[in-house]
């Protein structure tokens, strides 16, 4: 499977009152299948905007953006949702773990959305946590995990559905330097061993040093490209595994409403009066998810 990312004259601007605010201007970039790329630059340089476009979370104002043969610049909401669900794994600076769910339950969330049976998703989530070195922490809640363990849990969740592309936004931003280095070593190993394309947004030169190539952004434009290492090779095993995961997820694409409601309300805690507005918001979110499937 060719997971090449091809970007041509990509632009994104936002309307604020009568003013156009430009986030990206004329971006031209190709990311090879299986490559590890770091996006660096000062605040406001367009790093996160570009990451959001790659993940199908936003649409460009103009230009072309192709990911694995999909024209994201021209894709409708349904196609972009499928792209996020089947091809992309997201890792965030703040971990985004649900505090009332255990590590294994947090990792299993994408499989819940894909309609995978409870027994299978628990087994797969446990195996993935074992893979990232957390096999003894399956039933621990986020508050019982260190920062590094929480980020490893987030990495496991990003990998659980067999994505071919991982997008990480400041993945070490909330970690000390030693723990951050451990997380980056894990991501680099996954990239090299499984051929997963990895795009990391960072302001940290030490983090960028793990990448094959560094894209320096300034004022929404590519200011410089730096090569650290040759691209990591794509393995046949990863291609096969990704294809199998895509097929399995597409075959079970209906959201399990009962399971999602159960998880959501477990996360609310035991103060129903205090959380009534939160509950309403959760239900609205669930309805939105059902509509997206």
JSON list of C-alpha atoms in Angstrom, two decimals, residues 70-271:
[
{"chain": "A", "resi": 70, "resn": "UNK", "atom": "CA", "xyz": [-7.12, 10.09, -1.19]},
{"chain": "A", "resi": 71, "resn": "UNK", "atom": "CA", "xyz": [-7.65, 13.72, -2.30]},
{"chain": "A", "resi": 72, "resn": "UNK", "atom": "CA", "xyz": [-8.26, 15.21, 1.14]},
{"chain": "A", "resi": 73, "resn": "UNK", "atom": "CA", "xyz": [-8.54, 18.68, -0.39]},
{"chain": "A", "resi": 74, "resn": "UNK", "atom": "CA", "xyz": [-11.68, 17.54, -2.20]},
{"chain": "A", "resi": 75, "resn": "UNK", "atom": "CA", "xyz": [-12.99, 14.91, 0.24]},
{"chain": "A", "resi": 76, "resn": "UNK", "atom": "CA", "xyz": [-16.42, 15.25, 1.82]},
{"chain": "A", "resi": 77, "resn": "UNK", "atom": "CA", "xyz": [-17.10, 14.78, 5.52]},
{"chain": "A", "resi": 78, "resn": "UNK", "atom": "CA", "xyz": [-17.80, 11.07, 5.18]},
{"chain": "A", "resi": 79, "resn": "UNK", "atom": "CA", "xyz": [-14.52, 10.40, 3.37]},
{"chain": "A", "resi": 80, "resn": "UNK", "atom": "CA", "xyz": [-12.53, 12.44, 5.89]},
{"chain": "A", "resi": 81, "resn": "UNK", "atom": "CA", "xyz": [-14.19, 10.56, 8.76]},
{"chain": "A", "resi": 82, "resn": "UNK", "atom": "CA", "xyz": [-13.25, 7.25, 7.16]},
{"chain": "A", "resi": 83, "resn": "UNK", "atom": "CA", "xyz": [-9.69, 8.55, 6.71]},
{"chain": "A", "resi": 84, "resn": "UNK", "atom": "CA", "xyz": [-9.42, 9.39, 10.42]},
{"chain": "A", "resi": 85, "resn": "UNK", "atom": "CA", "xyz": [-11.04, 6.16, 11.56]},
{"chain": "A", "resi": 86, "resn": "UNK", "atom": "CA", "xyz": [-9.18, 3.69, 9.37]},
{"chain": "A", "resi": 87, "resn": "UNK", "atom": "CA", "xyz": [-5.87, 5.25, 8.40]},
{"chain": "A", "resi": 88, "resn": "UNK", "atom": "CA", "xyz": [-4.80, 7.77, 11.07]},
{"chain": "A", "resi": 89, "resn": "UNK", "atom": "CA", "xyz": [-3.76, 7.50, 14.70]},
{"chain": "A", "resi": 90, "resn": "UNK", "atom": "CA", "xyz": [-3.58, 10.68, 16.80]},
{"chain": "A", "resi": 91, "resn": "UNK", "atom": "CA", "xyz": [-1.27, 11.36, 19.77]},
{"chain": "A", "resi": 92, "resn": "UNK", "atom": "CA", "xyz": [-1.74, 14.54, 21.81]},
{"chain": "A", "resi": 93, "resn": "UNK", "atom": "CA", "xyz": [0.38, 16.50, 24.25]},
{"chain": "A", "resi": 94, "resn": "UNK", "atom": "CA", "xyz": [-2.27, 16.23, 26.99]},
{"chain": "A", "resi": 95, "resn": "UNK", "atom": "CA", "xyz": [-2.78, 12.45, 26.54]},
{"chain": "A", "resi": 96, "resn": "UNK", "atom": "CA", "xyz": [-6.61, 12.84, 26.36]},
{"chain": "A", "resi": 97, "resn": "UNK", "atom": "CA", "xyz": [-7.29, 9.74, 28.45]},
{"chain": "A", "resi": 98, "resn": "UNK", "atom": "CA", "xyz": [-10.71, 9.37, 30.07]},
{"chain": "A", "resi": 99, "resn": "UNK", "atom": "CA", "xyz": [-10.03, 9.43, 33.84]},
{"chain": "A", "resi": 100, "resn": "UNK", "atom": "CA", "xyz": [-12.79, 6.96, 34.81]},
{"chain": "A", "resi": 101, "resn": "UNK", "atom": "CA", "xyz": [-11.66, 4.30, 32.34]},
{"chain": "A", "resi": 102, "resn": "UNK", "atom": "CA", "xyz": [-8.75, 1.93, 32.91]},
{"chain": "A", "resi": 103, "resn": "UNK", "atom": "CA", "xyz": [-5.75, 1.86, 30.60]},
{"chain": "A", "resi": 104, "resn": "UNK", "atom": "CA", "xyz": [-7.10, -1.12, 28.67]},
{"chain": "A", "resi": 105, "resn": "UNK", "atom": "CA", "xyz": [-10.53, 0.52, 28.35]},
{"chain": "A", "resi": 106, "resn": "UNK", "atom": "CA", "xyz": [-8.99, 3.76, 27.08]},
{"chain": "A", "resi": 107, "resn": "UNK", "atom": "CA", "xyz": [-6.96, 1.90, 24.47]},
{"chain": "A", "resi": 108, "resn": "UNK", "atom": "CA", "xyz": [-10.07, 0.00, 23.35]},
{"chain": "A", "resi": 109, "resn": "UNK", "atom": "CA", "xyz": [-12.10, 3.16, 22.59]},
{"chain": "A", "resi": 110, "resn": "UNK", "atom": "CA", "xyz": [-11.38, 3.18, 18.81]},
{"chain": "A", "resi": 111, "resn": "UNK", "atom": "CA", "xyz": [-12.43, -0.47, 18.62]},
{"chain": "A", "resi": 112, "resn": "UNK", "atom": "CA", "xyz": [-15.66, 0.37, 20.46]},
{"chain": "A", "resi": 113, "resn": "UNK", "atom": "CA", "xyz": [-16.40, 3.00, 17.82]},
{"chain": "A", "resi": 114, "resn": "UNK", "atom": "CA", "xyz": [-15.68, 0.40, 15.13]},
{"chain": "A", "resi": 115, "resn": "UNK", "atom": "CA", "xyz": [-18.21, -2.03, 16.61]},
{"chain": "A", "resi": 116, "resn": "UNK", "atom": "CA", "xyz": [-15.68, -4.67, 17.70]},
{"chain": "A", "resi": 117, "resn": "UNK", "atom": "CA", "xyz": [-17.02, -7.13, 20.30]},
{"chain": "A", "resi": 118, "resn": "UNK", "atom": "CA", "xyz": [-16.11, -6.49, 23.97]},
{"chain": "A", "resi": 119, "resn": "UNK", "atom": "CA", "xyz": [-14.02, -9.67, 24.29]},
{"chain": "A", "resi": 120, "resn": "UNK", "atom": "CA", "xyz": [-12.02, -9.01, 21.13]},
{"chain": "A", "resi": 121, "resn": "UNK", "atom": "CA", "xyz": [-11.35, -5.35, 21.84]},
{"chain": "A", "resi": 122, "resn": "UNK", "atom": "CA", "xyz": [-10.21, -6.10, 25.39]},
{"chain": "A", "resi": 123, "resn": "UNK", "atom": "CA", "xyz": [-7.82, -8.78, 24.13]},
{"chain": "A", "resi": 124, "resn": "UNK", "atom": "CA", "xyz": [-6.44, -6.53, 21.40]},
{"chain": "A", "resi": 125, "resn": "UNK", "atom": "CA", "xyz": [-6.07, -3.55, 23.75]},
{"chain": "A", "resi": 126, "resn": "UNK", "atom": "CA", "xyz": [-4.24, -5.70, 26.32]},
{"chain": "A", "resi": 127, "resn": "UNK", "atom": "CA", "xyz": [-1.88, -7.00, 23.64]},
{"chain": "A", "resi": 128, "resn": "UNK", "atom": "CA", "xyz": [-1.14, -3.46, 22.45]},
{"chain": "A", "resi": 129, "resn": "UNK", "atom": "CA", "xyz": [-0.41, -2.27, 25.99]},
{"chain": "A", "resi": 130, "resn": "UNK", "atom": "CA", "xyz": [1.94, -5.22, 26.38]},
{"chain": "A", "resi": 131, "resn": "UNK", "atom": "CA", "xyz": [3.68, -4.09, 23.19]},
{"chain": "A", "resi": 132, "resn": "UNK", "atom": "CA", "xyz": [4.37, -0.61, 24.59]},
{"chain": "A", "resi": 133, "resn": "UNK", "atom": "CA", "xyz": [5.63, -2.01, 27.90]},
{"chain": "A", "resi": 134, "resn": "UNK", "atom": "CA", "xyz": [2.48, -1.62, 30.02]},
{"chain": "A", "resi": 135, "resn": "UNK", "atom": "CA", "xyz": [1.37, -5.22, 30.29]},
{"chain": "A", "resi": 136, "resn": "UNK", "atom": "CA", "xyz": [1.29, -4.95, 34.09]},
{"chain": "A", "resi": 137, "resn": "UNK", "atom": "CA", "xyz": [-0.79, -1.74, 34.12]},
{"chain": "A", "resi": 138, "resn": "UNK", "atom": "CA", "xyz": [-3.90, -2.84, 32.22]},
{"chain": "A", "resi": 139, "resn": "UNK", "atom": "CA", "xyz": [-6.40, -2.15, 35.00]},
{"chain": "A", "resi": 140, "resn": "UNK", "atom": "CA", "xyz": [-4.85, 1.05, 36.30]},
{"chain": "A", "resi": 141, "resn": "UNK", "atom": "CA", "xyz": [-6.64, 4.37, 35.89]},
{"chain": "A", "resi": 142, "resn": "UNK", "atom": "CA", "xyz": [-4.86, 7.39, 34.37]},
{"chain": "A", "resi": 143, "resn": "UNK", "atom": "CA", "xyz": [-4.35, 8.97, 37.80]},
{"chain": "A", "resi": 144, "resn": "UNK", "atom": "CA", "xyz": [-2.45, 5.84, 38.83]},
{"chain": "A", "resi": 145, "resn": "UNK", "atom": "CA", "xyz": [-0.06, 6.08, 35.87]},
{"chain": "A", "resi": 146, "resn": "UNK", "atom": "CA", "xyz": [3.02, 8.27, 35.50]},
{"chain": "A", "resi": 147, "resn": "UNK", "atom": "CA", "xyz": [3.15, 10.85, 32.72]},
{"chain": "A", "resi": 148, "resn": "UNK", "atom": "CA", "xyz": [5.25, 8.55, 30.57]},
{"chain": "A", "resi": 149, "resn": "UNK", "atom": "CA", "xyz": [2.87, 5.65, 31.17]},
{"chain": "A", "resi": 150, "resn": "UNK", "atom": "CA", "xyz": [-0.10, 7.83, 30.24]},
{"chain": "A", "resi": 151, "resn": "UNK", "atom": "CA", "xyz": [1.59, 8.82, 26.98]},
{"chain": "A", "resi": 152, "resn": "UNK", "atom": "CA", "xyz": [2.44, 5.18, 26.25]},
{"chain": "A", "resi": 153, "resn": "UNK", "atom": "CA", "xyz": [-1.24, 4.38, 26.80]},
{"chain": "A", "resi": 154, "resn": "UNK", "atom": "CA", "xyz": [-2.11, 7.14, 24.33]},
{"chain": "A", "resi": 155, "resn": "UNK", "atom": "CA", "xyz": [0.38, 5.65, 21.84]},
{"chain": "A", "resi": 156, "resn": "UNK", "atom": "CA", "xyz": [-1.24, 2.23, 22.25]},
{"chain": "A", "resi": 157, "resn": "UNK", "atom": "CA", "xyz": [-4.67, 3.77, 21.62]},
{"chain": "A", "resi": 158, "resn": "UNK", "atom": "CA", "xyz": [-3.37, 5.47, 18.47]},
{"chain": "A", "resi": 159, "resn": "UNK", "atom": "CA", "xyz": [-2.02, 2.14, 17.18]},
{"chain": "A", "resi": 160, "resn": "UNK", "atom": "CA", "xyz": [-4.91, -0.14, 18.12]},
{"chain": "A", "resi": 161, "resn": "UNK", "atom": "CA", "xyz": [-6.76, 0.04, 14.79]},
{"chain": "A", "resi": 162, "resn": "UNK", "atom": "CA", "xyz": [-3.66, -0.54, 12.65]},
{"chain": "A", "resi": 163, "resn": "UNK", "atom": "CA", "xyz": [-3.14, 2.96, 11.18]},
{"chain": "A", "resi": 164, "resn": "UNK", "atom": "CA", "xyz": [-0.64, 3.62, 8.42]},
{"chain": "A", "resi": 165, "resn": "UNK", "atom": "CA", "xyz": [-0.15, 7.24, 9.55]},
{"chain": "A", "resi": 166, "resn": "UNK", "atom": "CA", "xyz": [0.53, 8.55, 13.07]},
{"chain": "A", "resi": 167, "resn": "UNK", "atom": "CA", "xyz": [0.11, 12.28, 13.75]},
{"chain": "A", "resi": 168, "resn": "UNK", "atom": "CA", "xyz": [1.61, 13.48, 17.04]},
{"chain": "A", "resi": 169, "resn": "UNK", "atom": "CA", "xyz": [1.18, 17.03, 18.34]},
{"chain": "A", "resi": 170, "resn": "UNK", "atom": "CA", "xyz": [3.92, 17.87, 20.88]},
{"chain": "A", "resi": 171, "resn": "UNK", "atom": "CA", "xyz": [3.92, 14.28, 22.25]},
{"chain": "A", "resi": 172, "resn": "UNK", "atom": "CA", "xyz": [6.62, 15.07, 24.84]},
{"chain": "A", "resi": 173, "resn": "UNK", "atom": "CA", "xyz": [5.35, 18.52, 25.83]},
{"chain": "A", "resi": 174, "resn": "UNK", "atom": "CA", "xyz": [4.09, 17.41, 29.26]},
{"chain": "A", "resi": 175, "resn": "UNK", "atom": "CA", "xyz": [6.98, 15.05, 30.02]},
{"chain": "A", "resi": 176, "resn": "UNK", "atom": "CA", "xyz": [10.40, 15.50, 31.59]},
{"chain": "A", "resi": 177, "resn": "UNK", "atom": "CA", "xyz": [13.40, 15.07, 29.31]},
{"chain": "A", "resi": 178, "resn": "UNK", "atom": "CA", "xyz": [14.15, 11.47, 30.32]},
{"chain": "A", "resi": 179, "resn": "UNK", "atom": "CA", "xyz": [10.56, 10.28, 29.94]},
{"chain": "A", "resi": 180, "resn": "UNK", "atom": "CA", "xyz": [10.20, 12.25, 26.71]},
{"chain": "A", "resi": 181, "resn": "UNK", "atom": "CA", "xyz": [13.26, 10.51, 25.29]},
{"chain": "A", "resi": 182, "resn": "UNK", "atom": "CA", "xyz": [11.73, 7.12, 26.18]},
{"chain": "A", "resi": 183, "resn": "UNK", "atom": "CA", "xyz": [8.48, 7.99, 24.37]},
{"chain": "A", "resi": 184, "resn": "UNK", "atom": "CA", "xyz": [10.35, 9.23, 21.30]},
{"chain": "A", "resi": 185, "resn": "UNK", "atom": "CA", "xyz": [12.49, 6.08, 21.23]},
{"chain": "A", "resi": 186, "resn": "UNK", "atom": "CA", "xyz": [9.26, 4.06, 21.27]},
{"chain": "A", "resi": 187, "resn": "UNK", "atom": "CA", "xyz": [7.78, 6.06, 18.38]},
{"chain": "A", "resi": 188, "resn": "UNK", "atom": "CA", "xyz": [11.01, 5.82, 16.39]},
{"chain": "A", "resi": 189, "resn": "UNK", "atom": "CA", "xyz": [11.10, 2.05, 16.91]},
{"chain": "A", "resi": 190, "resn": "UNK", "atom": "CA", "xyz": [7.49, 1.69, 15.74]},
{"chain": "A", "resi": 191, "resn": "UNK", "atom": "CA", "xyz": [8.28, 3.77, 12.68]},
{"chain": "A", "resi": 192, "resn": "UNK", "atom": "CA", "xyz": [11.35, 1.74, 11.74]},
{"chain": "A", "resi": 193, "resn": "UNK", "atom": "CA", "xyz": [10.02, -1.72, 12.61]},
{"chain": "A", "resi": 194, "resn": "UNK", "atom": "CA", "xyz": [6.49, -1.37, 11.23]},
{"chain": "A", "resi": 195, "resn": "UNK", "atom": "CA", "xyz": [6.95, 1.26, 8.53]},
{"chain": "A", "resi": 196, "resn": "UNK", "atom": "CA", "xyz": [4.27, 3.53, 9.97]},
{"chain": "A", "resi": 197, "resn": "UNK", "atom": "CA", "xyz": [4.48, 7.04, 8.51]},
{"chain": "A", "resi": 198, "resn": "UNK", "atom": "CA", "xyz": [5.04, 9.38, 11.45]},
{"chain": "A", "resi": 199, "resn": "UNK", "atom": "CA", "xyz": [4.55, 13.16, 11.48]},
{"chain": "A", "resi": 200, "resn": "UNK", "atom": "CA", "xyz": [5.42, 14.93, 14.73]},
{"chain": "A", "resi": 201, "resn": "UNK", "atom": "CA", "xyz": [4.86, 18.59, 15.59]},
{"chain": "A", "resi": 202, "resn": "UNK", "atom": "CA", "xyz": [7.45, 19.85, 18.05]},
{"chain": "A", "resi": 203, "resn": "UNK", "atom": "CA", "xyz": [9.36, 22.92, 19.18]},
{"chain": "A", "resi": 204, "resn": "UNK", "atom": "CA", "xyz": [12.06, 20.74, 20.77]},
{"chain": "A", "resi": 205, "resn": "UNK", "atom": "CA", "xyz": [15.24, 20.22, 18.74]},
{"chain": "A", "resi": 206, "resn": "UNK", "atom": "CA", "xyz": [15.99, 17.02, 20.67]},
{"chain": "A", "resi": 207, "resn": "UNK", "atom": "CA", "xyz": [12.65, 15.56, 19.58]},
{"chain": "A", "resi": 208, "resn": "UNK", "atom": "CA", "xyz": [13.17, 16.67, 15.97]},
{"chain": "A", "resi": 209, "resn": "UNK", "atom": "CA", "xyz": [16.53, 14.87, 15.96]},
{"chain": "A", "resi": 210, "resn": "UNK", "atom": "CA", "xyz": [14.70, 11.51, 16.02]},
{"chain": "A", "resi": 211, "resn": "UNK", "atom": "CA", "xyz": [13.10, 12.22, 12.63]},
{"chain": "A", "resi": 212, "resn": "UNK", "atom": "CA", "xyz": [14.38, 11.23, 9.20]},
{"chain": "A", "resi": 213, "resn": "UNK", "atom": "CA", "xyz": [13.66, 14.75, 7.98]},
{"chain": "A", "resi": 214, "resn": "UNK", "atom": "CA", "xyz": [12.82, 18.08, 9.60]},
{"chain": "A", "resi": 215, "resn": "UNK", "atom": "CA", "xyz": [10.46, 20.58, 7.95]},
{"chain": "A", "resi": 216, "resn": "UNK", "atom": "CA", "xyz": [11.04, 24.09, 9.29]},
{"chain": "A", "resi": 217, "resn": "UNK", "atom": "CA", "xyz": [7.93, 26.30, 9.04]},
{"chain": "A", "resi": 218, "resn": "UNK", "atom": "CA", "xyz": [7.84, 30.07, 9.40]},
{"chain": "A", "resi": 219, "resn": "UNK", "atom": "CA", "xyz": [4.90, 32.39, 8.77]},
{"chain": "A", "resi": 220, "resn": "UNK", "atom": "CA", "xyz": [2.93, 29.52, 7.22]},
{"chain": "A", "resi": 221, "resn": "UNK", "atom": "CA", "xyz": [5.62, 28.63, 4.70]},
{"chain": "A", "resi": 222, "resn": "UNK", "atom": "CA", "xyz": [8.33, 25.98, 4.40]},
{"chain": "A", "resi": 223, "resn": "UNK", "atom": "CA", "xyz": [11.51, 27.86, 5.31]},
{"chain": "A", "resi": 224, "resn": "UNK", "atom": "CA", "xyz": [13.97, 24.97, 5.29]},
{"chain": "A", "resi": 225, "resn": "UNK", "atom": "CA", "xyz": [14.24, 21.18, 4.96]},
{"chain": "A", "resi": 226, "resn": "UNK", "atom": "CA", "xyz": [16.84, 19.25, 6.94]},
{"chain": "A", "resi": 227, "resn": "UNK", "atom": "CA", "xyz": [17.66, 15.57, 6.41]},
{"chain": "A", "resi": 228, "resn": "UNK", "atom": "CA", "xyz": [18.72, 13.61, 9.50]},
{"chain": "A", "resi": 229, "resn": "UNK", "atom": "CA", "xyz": [18.51, 10.01, 8.29]},
{"chain": "A", "resi": 230, "resn": "UNK", "atom": "CA", "xyz": [17.27, 8.09, 5.22]},
{"chain": "A", "resi": 231, "resn": "UNK", "atom": "CA", "xyz": [13.55, 7.21, 5.33]},
{"chain": "A", "resi": 232, "resn": "UNK", "atom": "CA", "xyz": [12.59, 4.11, 7.29]},
{"chain": "A", "resi": 233, "resn": "UNK", "atom": "CA", "xyz": [11.61, 1.18, 5.01]},
{"chain": "A", "resi": 234, "resn": "UNK", "atom": "CA", "xyz": [8.04, -0.05, 4.81]},
{"chain": "A", "resi": 235, "resn": "UNK", "atom": "CA", "xyz": [7.79, -3.71, 5.77]},
{"chain": "A", "resi": 236, "resn": "UNK", "atom": "CA", "xyz": [5.53, -6.20, 4.03]},
{"chain": "A", "resi": 237, "resn": "UNK", "atom": "CA", "xyz": [4.20, -7.23, 7.43]},
{"chain": "A", "resi": 238, "resn": "UNK", "atom": "CA", "xyz": [3.00, -3.69, 8.15]},
{"chain": "A", "resi": 239, "resn": "UNK", "atom": "CA", "xyz": [1.34, -3.38, 4.75]},
{"chain": "A", "resi": 240, "resn": "UNK", "atom": "CA", "xyz": [-0.50, -6.65, 5.35]},
{"chain": "A", "resi": 241, "resn": "UNK", "atom": "CA", "xyz": [-1.49, -5.75, 8.90]},
{"chain": "A", "resi": 242, "resn": "UNK", "atom": "CA", "xyz": [-2.76, -2.32, 7.87]},
{"chain": "A", "resi": 243, "resn": "UNK", "atom": "CA", "xyz": [-4.81, -3.78, 5.05]},
{"chain": "A", "resi": 244, "resn": "UNK", "atom": "CA", "xyz": [-6.35, -6.36, 7.38]},
{"chain": "A", "resi": 245, "resn": "UNK", "atom": "CA", "xyz": [-7.22, -3.69, 9.93]},
{"chain": "A", "resi": 246, "resn": "UNK", "atom": "CA", "xyz": [-8.87, -1.54, 7.26]},
{"chain": "A", "resi": 247, "resn": "UNK", "atom": "CA", "xyz": [-10.95, -4.47, 6.03]},
{"chain": "A", "resi": 248, "resn": "UNK", "atom": "CA", "xyz": [-12.00, -5.44, 9.54]},
{"chain": "A", "resi": 249, "resn": "UNK", "atom": "CA", "xyz": [-12.96, -1.90, 10.51]},
{"chain": "A", "resi": 250, "resn": "UNK", "atom": "CA", "xyz": [-14.94, -1.29, 7.32]},
{"chain": "A", "resi": 251, "resn": "UNK", "atom": "CA", "xyz": [-16.83, -4.54, 7.85]},
{"chain": "A", "resi": 252, "resn": "UNK", "atom": "CA", "xyz": [-17.80, -3.42, 11.38]},
{"chain": "A", "resi": 253, "resn": "UNK", "atom": "CA", "xyz": [-18.33, 0.30, 10.93]},
{"chain": "A", "resi": 254, "resn": "UNK", "atom": "CA", "xyz": [-21.47, 0.71, 13.04]},
{"chain": "A", "resi": 255, "resn": "UNK", "atom": "CA", "xyz": [-21.05, 2.48, 16.36]},
{"chain": "A", "resi": 256, "resn": "UNK", "atom": "CA", "xyz": [-22.16, 0.52, 19.44]},
{"chain": "A", "resi": 257, "resn": "UNK", "atom": "CA", "xyz": [-24.35, 3.16, 21.07]},
{"chain": "A", "resi": 258, "resn": "UNK", "atom": "CA", "xyz": [-24.94, 1.16, 24.25]},
{"chain": "A", "resi": 259, "resn": "UNK", "atom": "CA", "xyz": [-21.22, 0.60, 24.81]},
{"chain": "A", "resi": 260, "resn": "UNK", "atom": "CA", "xyz": [-20.39, 4.25, 24.17]},
{"chain": "A", "resi": 261, "resn": "UNK", "atom": "CA", "xyz": [-23.12, 5.51, 26.51]},
{"chain": "A", "resi": 262, "resn": "UNK", "atom": "CA", "xyz": [-21.86, 3.10, 29.18]},
{"chain": "A", "resi": 263, "resn": "UNK", "atom": "CA", "xyz": [-18.28, 4.33, 28.85]},
{"chain": "A", "resi": 264, "resn": "UNK", "atom": "CA", "xyz": [-19.33, 7.97, 28.77]},
{"chain": "A", "resi": 265, "resn": "UNK", "atom": "CA", "xyz": [-21.37, 7.76, 31.94]},
{"chain": "A", "resi": 266, "resn": "UNK", "atom": "CA", "xyz": [-18.69, 5.77, 33.75]},
{"chain": "A", "resi": 267, "resn": "UNK", "atom": "CA", "xyz": [-16.42, 8.70, 32.99]},
{"chain": "A", "resi": 268, "resn": "UNK", "atom": "CA", "xyz": [-18.84, 11.18, 34.56]},
{"chain": "A", "resi": 269, "resn": "UNK", "atom": "CA", "xyz": [-18.26, 9.77, 38.03]},
{"chain": "A", "resi": 270, "resn": "UNK", "atom": "CA", "xyz": [-20.76, 9.49, 40.86]},
{"chain": "A", "resi": 271, "resn": "UNK", "atom": "CA", "xyz": [-22.11, 13.04, 41.11]}
]
